[in-house]
Amino acid sequence: MKSNSGFYIGRIKQVNTRLLNKFLAQKNITAFNGEQGRILHVLWENDGISNRELSKNLVLL
């Protein structure tokens, strides 16, 4: 049986980003979007984090 877990994880991330963007729009937050918010959150929680660590936390590697 073939596993499509990568596909489903990608779809979940897309839906999550759309929901976050919708929430930000409802609150009239225009300083950043959902994608940028994810990055800002990781940077806020991990002061002095390296680019490599940031990538790992954002699952970009």
CSV table of C-alpha atoms in Angstrom, one decimal:
chain,number,residue,atom,x,y,z
A,1,MET,CA,0.0,0.0,0.0
A,2,LYS,CA,1.4,3.4,-1.1
A,3,SER,CA,1.7,6.1,1.6
A,4,ASN,CA,0.8,9.6,0.7
A,5,SER,CA,1.8,11.1,4.1
A,6,GLY,CA,4.0,13.8,2.5
A,7,PHE,CA,1.1,14.9,0.4
A,8,TYR,CA,-1.3,15.1,3.3
A,9,ILE,CA,1.3,17.0,5.5
A,10,GLY,CA,1.7,19.5,2.7
A,11,ARG,CA,-2.1,19.9,2.4
A,12,ILE,CA,-2.4,20.4,6.2
A,13,LYS,CA,0.2,23.1,6.1
A,14,GLN,CA,-1.6,24.9,3.2
A,15,VAL,CA,-5.0,24.8,5.0
A,16,ASN,CA,-3.3,26.0,8.2
A,17,THR,CA,-1.7,28.9,6.4
A,18,ARG,CA,-5.0,29.9,4.7
A,19,LEU,CA,-6.8,29.8,8.1
A,20,LEU,CA,-4.1,31.9,9.7
A,21,ASN,CA,-4.3,34.4,6.8
A,22,LYS,CA,-8.1,34.6,7.2
A,23,PHE,CA,-7.8,35.2,10.9
A,24,LEU,CA,-5.2,37.9,10.4
A,25,ALA,CA,-7.4,39.6,7.8
A,26,GLN,CA,-10.4,39.5,10.2
A,27,LYS,CA,-8.3,41.2,12.9
A,28,ASN,CA,-7.0,43.7,10.4
A,29,ILE,CA,-3.5,42.7,10.9
A,30,THR,CA,-1.6,43.7,7.8
A,31,ALA,CA,2.0,43.9,9.1
A,32,PHE,CA,2.7,40.3,8.1
A,33,ASN,CA,1.0,37.3,6.6
A,34,GLY,CA,0.6,33.7,7.9
A,35,GLU,CA,3.8,32.5,6.3
A,36,GLN,CA,5.8,35.4,7.8
A,37,GLY,CA,4.0,34.8,11.1
A,38,ARG,CA,5.4,31.3,11.4
A,39,ILE,CA,8.9,32.6,10.9
A,40,LEU,CA,8.4,35.4,13.4
A,41,HIS,CA,7.0,33.0,16.0
A,42,VAL,CA,10.1,30.7,15.7
A,43,LEU,CA,12.4,33.7,16.0
A,44,TRP,CA,10.5,35.1,19.0
A,45,GLU,CA,10.7,31.7,20.8
A,46,ASN,CA,14.4,31.1,19.9
A,47,ASP,CA,16.5,34.2,20.3
A,48,GLY,CA,19.8,34.0,18.4
A,49,ILE,CA,18.8,31.0,16.3
A,50,SER,CA,20.9,30.2,13.3
A,51,ASN,CA,19.5,30.0,9.7
A,52,ARG,CA,19.9,26.2,9.8
A,53,GLU,CA,18.0,25.9,13.0
A,54,LEU,CA,15.3,28.2,11.7
A,55,SER,CA,15.0,26.1,8.6
A,56,LYS,CA,14.7,22.9,10.7
A,57,ASN,CA,12.0,24.5,12.9
A,58,LEU,CA,10.0,25.6,9.9
A,59,VAL,CA,10.5,22.2,8.2
A,60,LEU,CA,12.2,23.8,5.2
A,61,LEU,CA,15.1,21.4,4.9
